[in-house]
Coordinates of C-alpha atoms and ligand atoms in Angstrom, one line a residue:
M1 CA 3.5 1.8 39.5
K2 CA 1.2 0.3 36.7
Q3 CA 1.4 -3.3 35.8
A4 CA 1.1 -3.9 31.9
T5 CA -2.4 -5.5 31.5
I6 CA -1.1 -7.2 28.3
D7 CA 2.1 -7.7 26.7
V8 CA 1.6 -6.4 23.2
L9 CA -1.5 -4.4 21.7
V10 CA -1.5 -4.9 18.0
V11 CA -3.4 -2.1 16.3
G12 CA -4.9 -3.0 12.7
A13 CA -6.2 -6.3 11.7
G14 CA -5.0 -6.2 8.2
F15 CA -2.5 -8.5 6.3
G16 CA 0.2 -7.1 8.8
G17 CA -1.5 -6.9 12.0
I18 CA -2.9 -10.6 11.7
Y19 CA 0.7 -11.9 11.1
E20 CA 1.8 -9.8 14.1
L21 CA -1.0 -11.2 16.4
Y22 CA 0.0 -14.7 15.2
S23 CA 3.7 -14.3 15.9
F24 CA 3.5 -12.8 19.2
R25 CA 1.1 -15.4 20.4
E26 CA 3.6 -18.0 19.1
M27 CA 6.2 -16.4 21.4
G28 CA 4.0 -16.7 24.4
L29 CA 3.1 -13.2 24.8
S30 CA -0.4 -12.3 25.7
T31 CA -1.6 -10.0 22.7
L32 CA -4.8 -8.3 21.8
L33 CA -5.3 -6.9 18.5
V34 CA -7.8 -4.2 18.0
D35 CA -9.3 -2.6 14.8
K36 CA -11.9 -0.1 14.2
A37 CA -13.4 -2.2 11.1
S38 CA -16.3 -4.8 12.3
N39 CA -14.0 -7.7 10.8
V40 CA -10.5 -8.5 9.7
G41 CA -8.9 -7.5 6.4
G42 CA -7.4 -3.8 6.4
T43 CA -7.4 -2.4 3.0
W44 CA -9.3 -5.3 1.9
F45 CA -11.9 -5.0 4.3
W46 CA -12.7 -1.2 3.6
N47 CA -11.7 -1.1 -0.4
T48 CA -14.7 -3.0 -1.8
Y49 CA -15.4 -0.7 -4.8
P50 CA -16.2 -2.5 -8.0
G51 CA -13.0 -3.7 -9.7
A52 CA -10.9 -3.9 -6.5
M53 CA -8.1 -6.5 -7.0
S54 CA -4.6 -6.9 -6.3
D55 CA -1.7 -6.5 -9.0
T56 CA 0.5 -9.4 -7.5
E57 CA 0.4 -12.6 -8.8
S58 CA -2.0 -14.6 -6.7
Y59 CA 0.8 -17.1 -5.4
L60 CA 2.5 -14.3 -3.8
Y61 CA -0.3 -12.6 -2.0
Q62 CA -0.4 -15.2 0.4
Y63 CA 1.5 -15.7 3.8
S64 CA 5.0 -17.5 2.9
W65 CA 4.8 -19.1 6.5
D66 CA 2.0 -21.5 6.2
K67 CA 3.4 -24.0 3.3
D68 CA 0.5 -26.2 3.7
L69 CA -2.1 -23.2 3.0
L70 CA 0.2 -22.1 -0.1
R71 CA -0.3 -25.3 -1.5
T72 CA -3.9 -26.0 -1.0
Y73 CA -5.8 -22.8 -0.8
P74 CA -7.7 -22.3 -4.0
W75 CA -7.3 -19.3 -6.4
K76 CA -8.6 -18.8 -9.9
N77 CA -6.9 -16.1 -11.7
H78 CA -3.4 -14.7 -11.7
Y79 CA -4.5 -11.9 -9.6
L80 CA -7.0 -11.7 -6.5
K81 CA -9.9 -9.8 -6.5
Q82 CA -10.8 -7.9 -3.3
A83 CA -13.2 -10.5 -2.0
E84 CA -10.9 -13.3 -2.4
V85 CA -8.0 -11.4 -0.4
L86 CA -10.7 -11.0 2.3
A87 CA -11.8 -14.6 2.2
Y88 CA -8.2 -15.7 2.6
L89 CA -7.5 -13.6 5.4
D90 CA -10.7 -14.7 7.3
H91 CA -9.6 -18.2 6.7
V92 CA -6.0 -17.6 7.9
V93 CA -7.5 -16.0 11.1
D94 CA -10.0 -18.8 11.8
K95 CA -7.4 -21.4 10.8
N96 CA -5.2 -20.3 13.7
D97 CA -8.2 -19.4 16.0
L98 CA -7.0 -15.7 16.3
R99 CA -10.2 -14.2 16.6
K100 CA -10.3 -15.1 20.3
D101 CA -7.7 -12.4 20.9
M102 CA -9.4 -9.8 18.8
R103 CA -11.6 -6.6 19.7
L104 CA -13.2 -5.4 16.6
S105 CA -15.0 -2.2 16.2
T106 CA -12.7 -0.9 18.4
E107 CA -10.3 2.1 17.7
L108 CA -7.2 3.2 19.3
V109 CA -7.7 7.0 20.4
A110 CA -4.6 7.7 22.1
A111 CA -1.4 6.0 23.6
T112 CA 0.8 7.5 26.4
W113 CA 4.2 6.4 27.3
D114 CA 4.4 5.9 31.0
E115 CA 7.8 6.6 32.2
D116 CA 7.4 5.6 35.7
S117 CA 6.1 2.0 34.9
N118 CA 7.7 1.4 31.4
V119 CA 4.2 0.7 29.7
W120 CA 1.9 2.4 27.2
L121 CA -1.1 3.6 28.7
V122 CA -3.8 3.2 26.0
Q123 CA -7.3 4.6 25.4
L124 CA -9.6 2.6 23.1
Q125 CA -13.0 3.6 21.9
S126 CA -15.8 1.0 20.5
E127 CA -18.1 1.7 17.9
D128 CA -20.8 2.8 20.3
G129 CA -18.6 5.4 21.9
E130 CA -17.4 3.6 24.9
I131 CA -14.1 4.4 25.9
S132 CA -11.7 1.8 27.7
H133 CA -8.2 1.7 29.1
L134 CA -5.6 -0.7 29.2
S135 CA -1.7 -0.9 29.4
T136 CA 0.5 -2.8 27.3
R137 CA 4.3 -3.4 27.4
Y138 CA 4.8 -3.3 23.5
L139 CA 2.6 -1.1 21.1
I140 CA 2.8 -2.3 17.5
T141 CA 1.0 -0.3 15.1
A142 CA -0.2 -2.1 11.9
L143 CA -2.2 0.7 10.8
G144 CA -1.6 0.5 7.0
L145 CA 0.2 2.8 4.5
L146 CA -3.0 3.8 2.7
S147 CA -5.7 3.8 4.8
T148 CA -6.9 7.5 5.5
P149 CA -9.0 8.4 2.6
I150 CA -8.8 12.0 0.8
Y151 CA -12.0 13.8 0.0
P152 CA -11.4 16.6 -2.4
D153 CA -12.6 19.9 -1.5
I154 CA -14.9 21.1 -4.1
P155 CA -17.6 23.8 -3.8
G156 CA -21.0 22.9 -3.4
L157 CA -20.4 19.3 -2.4
P158 CA -23.4 19.1 0.1
S159 CA -25.8 20.6 -2.5
F160 CA -25.2 17.1 -4.8
G161 CA -29.1 15.5 -5.4
G162 CA -27.2 12.1 -6.1
R163 CA -25.1 10.0 -3.9
I164 CA -21.3 10.4 -3.2
V165 CA -18.7 7.9 -2.2
H166 CA -15.2 7.5 -1.7
T167 CA -13.9 4.3 -3.2
A168 CA -12.3 3.0 0.3
A169 CA -16.0 3.8 1.9
W170 CA -17.9 1.6 -0.8
T171 CA -21.1 -0.1 0.6
P172 CA -22.8 -2.9 -1.2
D173 CA -26.2 -1.1 -1.1
I174 CA -24.8 1.3 -3.9
E175 CA -26.5 0.9 -7.1
V176 CA -24.5 1.5 -10.4
K177 CA -26.8 -0.4 -13.2
N178 CA -28.0 2.2 -15.4
K179 CA -26.7 5.1 -13.5
R180 CA -25.0 8.3 -14.6
V181 CA -21.6 8.0 -12.9
G182 CA -18.8 10.6 -12.6
V183 CA -15.2 9.4 -11.3
I184 CA -12.8 11.7 -10.0
G185 CA -9.4 10.3 -9.8
C186 CA -7.6 7.8 -12.1
G187 CA -4.7 6.1 -10.1
S188 CA -4.5 2.6 -9.4
T189 CA -8.0 2.7 -7.8
G190 CA -9.5 4.9 -10.4
I191 CA -8.4 2.8 -13.3
Q192 CA -9.9 -0.1 -11.5
V193 CA -13.2 1.3 -11.0
I194 CA -13.3 3.1 -14.4
T195 CA -12.6 -0.4 -16.3
E196 CA -15.3 -2.3 -14.2
L197 CA -17.9 0.1 -14.1
S198 CA -17.7 1.2 -17.9
K199 CA -19.5 -2.2 -18.8
K200 CA -22.7 -1.8 -16.3
V201 CA -23.4 2.0 -15.8
A202 CA -25.7 4.1 -18.4
S203 CA -22.7 6.7 -18.7
L204 CA -19.1 7.3 -17.1
V205 CA -17.2 10.5 -17.0
S206 CA -13.9 10.3 -15.8
F207 CA -12.7 13.6 -14.5
Q208 CA -9.2 13.2 -14.8
R209 CA -6.3 15.4 -13.3
R210 CA -3.1 13.8 -14.5
P211 CA -3.4 11.0 -17.3
Q212 CA -1.6 7.9 -16.0
Y213 CA 0.5 5.4 -17.7
S214 CA -0.9 1.9 -17.5
V215 CA -0.2 -1.6 -19.1
P216 CA -2.1 -4.7 -19.5
S217 CA -2.5 -6.6 -16.2
G218 CA -2.3 -10.0 -18.4
D219 CA -5.0 -11.4 -15.8
K220 CA -6.4 -14.9 -16.8
P221 CA -7.8 -18.1 -15.3
I222 CA -4.8 -20.3 -14.2
N223 CA -5.0 -23.9 -15.5
P224 CA -4.2 -26.9 -13.2
E225 CA -0.4 -27.4 -14.9
Y226 CA 0.5 -23.8 -13.7
R227 CA -0.9 -24.3 -10.1
K228 CA 1.0 -27.6 -9.9
W229 CA 4.4 -25.7 -11.3
V230 CA 3.9 -23.0 -8.5
N231 CA 3.1 -25.7 -5.6
E232 CA 6.4 -27.6 -6.7
N233 CA 8.4 -24.4 -6.9
Y234 CA 7.2 -22.5 -3.9
D235 CA 11.0 -22.5 -2.2
Q236 CA 12.5 -21.2 -5.1
I237 CA 9.6 -18.8 -5.7
W238 CA 10.1 -17.2 -2.3
N239 CA 13.9 -17.3 -2.3
G240 CA 13.7 -15.2 -5.4
V241 CA 11.3 -12.8 -3.6
W242 CA 13.5 -12.4 -0.6
N243 CA 16.4 -11.6 -3.1
S244 CA 14.8 -9.4 -5.2
N245 CA 13.9 -5.5 -5.0
T246 CA 10.3 -5.2 -5.4
G247 CA 9.2 -8.5 -4.2
F248 CA 6.7 -9.2 -7.0
G249 CA 8.0 -12.4 -8.1
I250 CA 9.2 -10.9 -11.6
P251 CA 12.7 -11.4 -12.9
E252 CA 14.1 -8.0 -12.3
S253 CA 16.3 -6.8 -15.2
Q254 CA 20.3 -6.0 -14.9
V255 CA 20.5 -4.8 -18.6
P256 CA 21.1 -1.0 -18.9
F257 CA 18.8 0.5 -21.5
A258 CA 21.8 2.0 -23.4
S259 CA 23.4 -1.5 -23.8
V260 CA 20.7 -2.8 -26.1
A261 CA 20.5 -1.9 -29.7
P262 CA 17.8 0.6 -30.5
E263 CA 15.9 -2.0 -32.8
K264 CA 15.9 -4.5 -30.0
R265 CA 14.4 -2.1 -27.2
E266 CA 10.8 -2.0 -28.8
Q267 CA 10.8 -5.6 -29.0
V268 CA 11.3 -6.2 -25.3
F269 CA 8.9 -3.7 -24.6
E270 CA 6.2 -5.5 -26.7
E271 CA 7.3 -8.7 -25.0
L272 CA 6.4 -7.0 -21.5
W273 CA 3.3 -5.5 -22.8
Q274 CA 2.2 -9.0 -23.8
Q275 CA 3.0 -10.6 -20.8
G276 CA 1.4 -7.9 -18.6
N277 CA 1.8 -6.5 -15.0
G278 CA 3.0 -2.9 -14.2
F279 CA 6.0 -3.8 -12.2
R280 CA 7.1 -6.2 -14.7
F281 CA 6.9 -3.4 -17.4
M282 CA 8.8 -1.2 -15.3
F283 CA 11.5 -3.2 -13.9
G284 CA 11.4 -6.5 -15.7
G285 CA 13.1 -5.4 -19.1
F286 CA 15.5 -2.7 -18.2
S287 CA 17.4 -1.9 -15.2
D288 CA 17.3 1.8 -15.3
I289 CA 13.8 3.0 -16.4
T290 CA 13.3 4.6 -13.2
T291 CA 16.7 6.2 -13.2
N292 CA 17.8 7.1 -16.8
K293 CA 15.8 9.6 -18.6
E294 CA 16.2 8.3 -21.8
A295 CA 15.2 4.9 -20.8
N296 CA 11.9 6.4 -19.2
E297 CA 11.0 8.4 -22.0
A298 CA 11.5 5.3 -24.3
A299 CA 9.2 3.4 -22.1
A300 CA 6.5 6.2 -21.7
Q301 CA 6.5 6.8 -25.5
F302 CA 6.0 3.0 -26.1
I303 CA 2.9 3.4 -23.5
K304 CA 2.0 6.5 -25.5
N305 CA 1.9 5.1 -28.9
K306 CA -0.3 2.0 -27.4
I307 CA -2.7 4.8 -26.3
S308 CA -3.2 6.1 -29.7
Q309 CA -3.6 2.9 -31.2
I310 CA -6.2 1.5 -28.9
V311 CA -8.3 4.6 -28.4
K312 CA -10.1 5.3 -31.4
D313 CA -11.0 8.9 -31.0
P314 CA -7.7 11.1 -31.4
E315 CA -9.1 13.8 -29.1
T316 CA -9.9 11.0 -26.3
A317 CA -6.5 9.7 -26.9
R318 CA -4.8 12.9 -26.7
K319 CA -6.5 13.6 -23.2
L320 CA -5.6 10.1 -21.9
T321 CA -1.9 10.4 -23.0
P322 CA 0.2 11.8 -19.9
K323 CA 2.8 14.4 -19.9
D324 CA 5.0 13.5 -17.2
A325 CA 7.8 11.0 -16.7
Y326 CA 6.9 7.4 -16.2
A327 CA 7.6 7.6 -12.5
R328 CA 4.6 6.9 -10.4
R329 CA 3.6 3.6 -8.7
P330 CA 3.3 1.5 -11.9
L331 CA -0.3 0.5 -13.1
C332 CA -1.9 -2.3 -15.0
D333 CA -5.4 -3.0 -16.0
G334 CA -7.9 -5.2 -17.7
G335 CA -9.0 -3.0 -20.7
Y336 CA -8.6 0.8 -19.1
Y337 CA -7.8 2.5 -22.4
Q338 CA -10.0 0.3 -24.3
C339 CA -13.1 1.3 -22.4
F340 CA -12.9 4.9 -23.7
N341 CA -14.0 3.4 -27.1
R342 CA -17.3 2.9 -25.6
E343 CA -20.1 5.2 -26.3
N344 CA -21.0 5.6 -22.9
V345 CA -17.6 6.7 -21.5
S346 CA -15.8 9.9 -21.7
V347 CA -13.2 11.8 -20.0
V348 CA -12.8 15.5 -18.9
S349 CA -9.5 16.9 -19.0
L350 CA -9.3 18.9 -15.6
D351 CA -6.1 20.6 -17.0
E352 CA -8.3 22.3 -19.7
T353 CA -11.7 22.4 -17.7
P354 CA -11.3 22.5 -14.2
I355 CA -14.2 21.5 -11.8
K356 CA -16.1 24.8 -11.1
A357 CA -18.6 23.2 -8.4
I358 CA -20.7 20.5 -7.5
V359 CA -24.3 21.3 -8.2
P360 CA -27.7 19.7 -7.4
E361 CA -27.7 17.7 -10.8
G362 CA -24.1 16.9 -11.2
I363 CA -20.8 18.3 -11.7
E364 CA -20.3 21.7 -13.5
T365 CA -16.8 22.6 -15.0
M366 CA -15.4 25.8 -15.7
D367 CA -16.5 26.0 -19.5
G368 CA -20.0 25.8 -18.2
T369 CA -21.1 22.3 -18.8
I370 CA -23.2 20.6 -16.3
H371 CA -22.5 17.0 -16.4
D372 CA -25.8 15.2 -15.0
L373 CA -24.8 12.6 -12.8
D374 CA -26.6 10.2 -10.1
L375 CA -23.3 8.9 -8.6
I376 CA -20.1 11.0 -7.9
I377 CA -17.1 8.6 -7.0
F378 CA -14.1 10.0 -5.3
A379 CA -11.0 7.8 -6.4
T380 CA -8.8 10.4 -4.9
G381 CA -6.5 8.3 -2.8
F382 CA -5.1 8.5 0.6
D383 CA -3.0 10.5 3.1
A384 CA -0.4 7.8 2.8
V385 CA 2.0 6.9 5.4
E386 CA 1.4 9.3 8.3
G387 CA -2.1 10.0 7.8
S388 CA -2.8 6.9 9.6
Y389 CA -1.2 8.2 12.6
N390 CA -2.4 11.6 12.3
R391 CA -5.9 10.2 13.8
I392 CA -4.2 9.0 16.9
R393 CA -2.4 10.8 20.0
I394 CA 0.8 8.8 20.3
Q395 CA 2.8 10.5 23.2
G396 CA 6.2 9.4 24.0
R397 CA 8.8 10.4 26.2
N398 CA 8.8 14.1 27.7
G399 CA 5.3 14.7 26.2
R400 CA 6.5 14.7 22.7
T401 CA 4.0 13.2 20.4
L402 CA 4.6 11.6 16.7
Q403 CA 3.4 14.7 15.3
D404 CA 6.1 16.6 17.2
H405 CA 8.8 14.3 16.1
W406 CA 7.8 14.8 12.4
A407 CA 7.1 18.4 12.5
T408 CA 10.2 19.5 11.0
Q409 CA 11.7 16.7 8.8
G410 CA 8.3 15.1 7.7
P411 CA 7.8 11.6 8.6
T412 CA 10.9 9.7 9.7
S413 CA 11.7 6.3 11.4
F414 CA 14.5 4.1 12.0
M415 CA 13.9 1.2 9.0
G416 CA 10.1 1.8 8.9
V417 CA 10.0 0.4 12.5
A418 CA 11.0 2.4 15.5
L419 CA 11.3 6.0 16.6
P420 CA 13.6 7.7 19.2
G421 CA 11.5 9.0 22.2
F422 CA 8.9 5.9 21.6
P423 CA 10.3 3.1 23.5
N424 CA 8.6 -0.3 23.1
L425 CA 6.7 1.3 20.0
F426 CA 7.2 -0.7 16.8
T427 CA 5.6 0.7 13.5
L428 CA 4.7 -1.7 10.7
M429 CA 5.5 -0.1 7.4
G430 CA 6.2 3.4 9.2
P431 CA 7.9 6.0 7.2
Q432 CA 11.0 5.0 5.3
G433 CA 10.2 1.3 5.1
P434 CA 10.9 -0.4 2.1
F435 CA 8.7 0.6 -1.5
S436 CA 8.0 -2.9 -2.5
N437 CA 5.3 -5.4 -2.6
N438 CA 3.5 -5.4 0.7
P439 CA 2.8 -8.8 1.7
P440 CA 6.5 -9.8 1.6
C441 CA 7.7 -6.5 3.1
I442 CA 5.0 -6.9 6.1
E443 CA 6.6 -10.3 6.7
L444 CA 10.1 -9.0 7.2
E445 CA 9.1 -6.3 9.3
V446 CA 7.2 -8.6 11.5
M447 CA 10.2 -10.8 11.9
F448 CA 12.0 -7.8 12.6
H449 CA 9.4 -7.0 15.4
R450 CA 9.6 -10.3 16.8
G451 CA 13.3 -10.0 17.1
L452 CA 13.3 -6.7 18.6
I453 CA 10.6 -7.7 21.1
E454 CA 12.7 -10.9 22.2
Y455 CA 15.9 -8.6 22.5
A456 CA 13.6 -6.3 24.6
E457 CA 12.3 -9.0 26.9
K458 CA 15.7 -10.2 27.5
V459 CA 16.7 -6.6 28.6
R460 CA 13.5 -6.3 30.7
R461 CA 14.5 -9.6 32.4
E462 CA 17.7 -8.6 33.2
S463 CA 17.9 -4.9 33.9
G464 CA 14.1 -3.8 34.2
Q465 CA 15.0 -1.5 31.2
V466 CA 13.3 -0.9 27.9
V467 CA 14.6 -0.6 24.4
E468 CA 14.5 2.5 22.4
V469 CA 16.1 3.4 19.1
T470 CA 18.9 6.2 19.0
P471 CA 18.4 9.3 17.4
E472 CA 21.7 8.7 15.8
A473 CA 20.5 5.6 14.1
E474 CA 17.5 7.1 12.9
A475 CA 19.2 10.0 11.5
A476 CA 21.8 7.5 9.6
W477 CA 18.9 5.6 8.2
V478 CA 16.9 8.8 6.8
E479 CA 20.4 10.0 5.2
H480 CA 20.9 6.5 3.7
C481 CA 17.2 6.6 2.4
E482 CA 17.9 10.0 0.7
Q483 CA 21.3 8.8 -0.9
I484 CA 19.3 5.8 -2.4
A485 CA 16.6 7.8 -3.8
E486 CA 19.3 10.3 -5.1
G487 CA 18.9 10.2 -9.1
S488 CA 15.3 8.3 -8.9
L489 CA 12.9 9.8 -11.3
F490 CA 10.2 9.1 -8.8
K491 CA 11.7 12.1 -6.8
E492 CA 11.0 14.5 -9.7
T493 CA 7.4 13.1 -10.3
A494 CA 4.6 14.3 -7.9
S495 CA 2.7 11.5 -6.2
W496 CA 1.5 10.1 -3.0
I497 CA 4.8 8.5 -2.3
F498 CA 6.5 11.7 -1.6
G499 CA 3.3 13.6 -0.3
N500 CA 2.0 15.7 -3.2
N501 CA -1.1 14.3 -3.3
V502 CA -2.4 16.1 0.0
S503 CA -2.4 20.1 0.0
G504 CA -0.3 21.3 2.7
K505 CA 1.5 18.1 3.2
Q506 CA 5.1 18.1 3.7
I507 CA 6.9 17.1 0.5
A508 CA 9.4 14.2 1.9
L509 CA 10.9 11.1 1.1
R510 CA 8.4 8.5 2.7
F511 CA 10.2 5.0 1.5
Y512 CA 13.4 3.5 1.3
F513 CA 14.2 2.3 -2.1
G514 CA 16.9 0.1 -1.6
G515 CA 14.7 -3.0 -2.2
L516 CA 13.8 -6.1 -0.2
K517 CA 17.1 -7.9 -0.6
A518 CA 19.1 -4.7 0.9
Y519 CA 16.5 -4.2 3.5
R520 CA 16.7 -7.8 4.5
Q521 CA 20.5 -7.3 4.8
E522 CA 20.1 -4.3 7.0
I523 CA 18.0 -5.9 9.4
D524 CA 20.9 -8.8 9.5
K525 CA 23.1 -6.0 10.4
V526 CA 21.2 -4.7 13.2
V527 CA 20.5 -8.3 14.5
T528 CA 24.3 -9.4 14.4
S529 CA 25.4 -5.9 16.2
R530 CA 23.1 -7.3 18.9
Y531 CA 20.8 -4.2 18.3
S532 CA 23.7 -1.4 18.6
A533 CA 21.1 0.9 16.8
F534 CA 19.0 0.8 20.2
Q535 CA 19.8 2.0 23.5
T536 CA 18.4 0.2 26.9
V537 CA 17.0 3.2 29.0
Ligands
LIG601 P1 -3.6 7.8 -6.0 O1 -2.7 6.9 -6.7 O2 -3.4 8.9 -5.3 O3 -4.6 8.5 -7.0 C1 -5.6 9.5 -6.5 C2 -6.1 9.9 -8.0 O4 -6.9 11.0 -7.7 C3 -5.1 10.7 -8.8 O5 -5.5 10.4 -10.3 C4 -5.2 12.3 -8.6 O6 -4.9 13.0 -9.4 C5 -6.8 12.2 -8.3 N1 -7.0 13.4 -7.3 C6 -6.7 13.4 -6.0 N2 -7.4 14.7 -5.7 C7 -8.1 15.2 -6.6 C8 -8.8 16.4 -7.0 N3 -8.9 17.1 -5.9 N4 -9.3 16.4 -8.0 C9 -9.1 15.9 -9.0 N5 -8.3 14.6 -9.1 C10 -7.9 14.3 -7.8 O7 -4.8 7.0 -5.2 P2 -5.3 5.3 -5.5 O8 -6.5 5.2 -4.5 O9 -5.7 5.3 -6.7 O10 -4.1 4.5 -5.3 C11 -3.4 4.7 -4.0 C12 -2.5 3.3 -3.8 O11 -3.5 2.4 -3.2 C13 -2.2 2.6 -5.0 O12 -0.7 2.9 -5.5 C14 -2.0 1.4 -4.5 O13 -0.9 0.6 -4.1 C15 -3.3 1.1 -3.6 P3 -3.2 13.5 -9.7 O14 -2.5 12.3 -10.3 O15 -2.8 13.8 -8.1 O16 -3.3 14.5 -10.5

């Protein structure tokens, strides 16, 4: 019978993994964190492309539990740039001396549940290919929601004479100045990279499949009075976050669209546009933009009107104007539509002129045009949610892998944190966790994990058994998620949220749309029922 080498293995050194390690160490558990990256940061380690930034107010893109740091850590603008988030996470790690329990440049390759000894047998691989093994009582996967990049399958790709890079694999040596650049993809990442590079490159062509709705971010430097106000009101601010749906620190409207006089609605949209932020625009003015078609069309039309006012060339404006509902992850920008007024920036609508092939000189479209390029940037997104798990072989009871568990119904879990047949495995932001601002969501799930492990340790001490969520509890949660998503226009609009962005991927609900407050209440229910959703085995 094997003994666990450690109590907890945390996989992933992003916002979530760092807090997991901090928490379990605080509980007195021997904990090791591994990450295949050479430093901490997760998403913010990998996504170093020009223009990468958060669209959460800076005062909330922080851990709520370090009150001292909240008040003292410096930030300059309303939103944090990638390098600033990375520096913050580095600082938290050093401040709490977490690095000594980390093994970086080390990947989790496989984990197998050992039924005889109730431990996870884990295989790790270092950067230089060296394999090592350990056993752990608890396995925490903080792998990130969006961490497996998608590379489009375009004929001729290897023939390109210039450089090709995915935004999630950007490296500092990539030259952009005076280069001819093509960007494929205009999601949250694409609009950031296009806006930023438009000012620096010789030419930029956006190869756009589906145009996006975006509103101004409203980013600007903060002033000392603002910072003072934030510092003095942090308790109230966090209280607002825990009691909100989105966790973005914005006042969420309770006002149905139909209850507002038609002439006033435009004014509401205009005020939101002036204030900035995509989540504010979608959720701050009316309560039903994502559920009521009329409200959604009005919001969409408002943005369409803005596009036609901002973009001077009517043909370019037409190409940039979305046709589907305003029901994907809301975007905001620092001058995205404006940058298409520049001489050096153009858009190719792939609907009208699809890509034929990548050729040595650049990209050839179906109309026979060859767009000469030095650099092709794939801003083509990620295999979200289960993509991070599909790289790893996680085998639970009876030889069943995670992929077996998800084969028929798509990725499921209980509240984003636990799966039947996988005892003592606790996922962070697993399938059907909240669709909300990630840092506060992470905090709630880490606290949930903490409670679960406390409970599991008690069970172990008392009976030597392990805890495992029941299949019934998972099924009930999946059904609850489906019920809540009913009527959401997000469901009718193709995006990574449902898996539409990866060919062959199962189209399924991958999130809980009930909001952070309701999710917190669901956690309370689990705790007050003494973890009745979990059986001891
Ligand atoms: P997204 O939001 O999935 O956007 C990916 C973009 O790439 C989107 O415009 C796609 O077009 C486009 N795409 C993907 N594959 C292709 C191919 N083969 N050809 C042309 N265009 C393609 O990913 P992001 O990285 O922008 O953002 C993901 C999240 O990360 C974001 O929400 C933030 O929370 C952080 P489509 O719209 O599918 O037609």
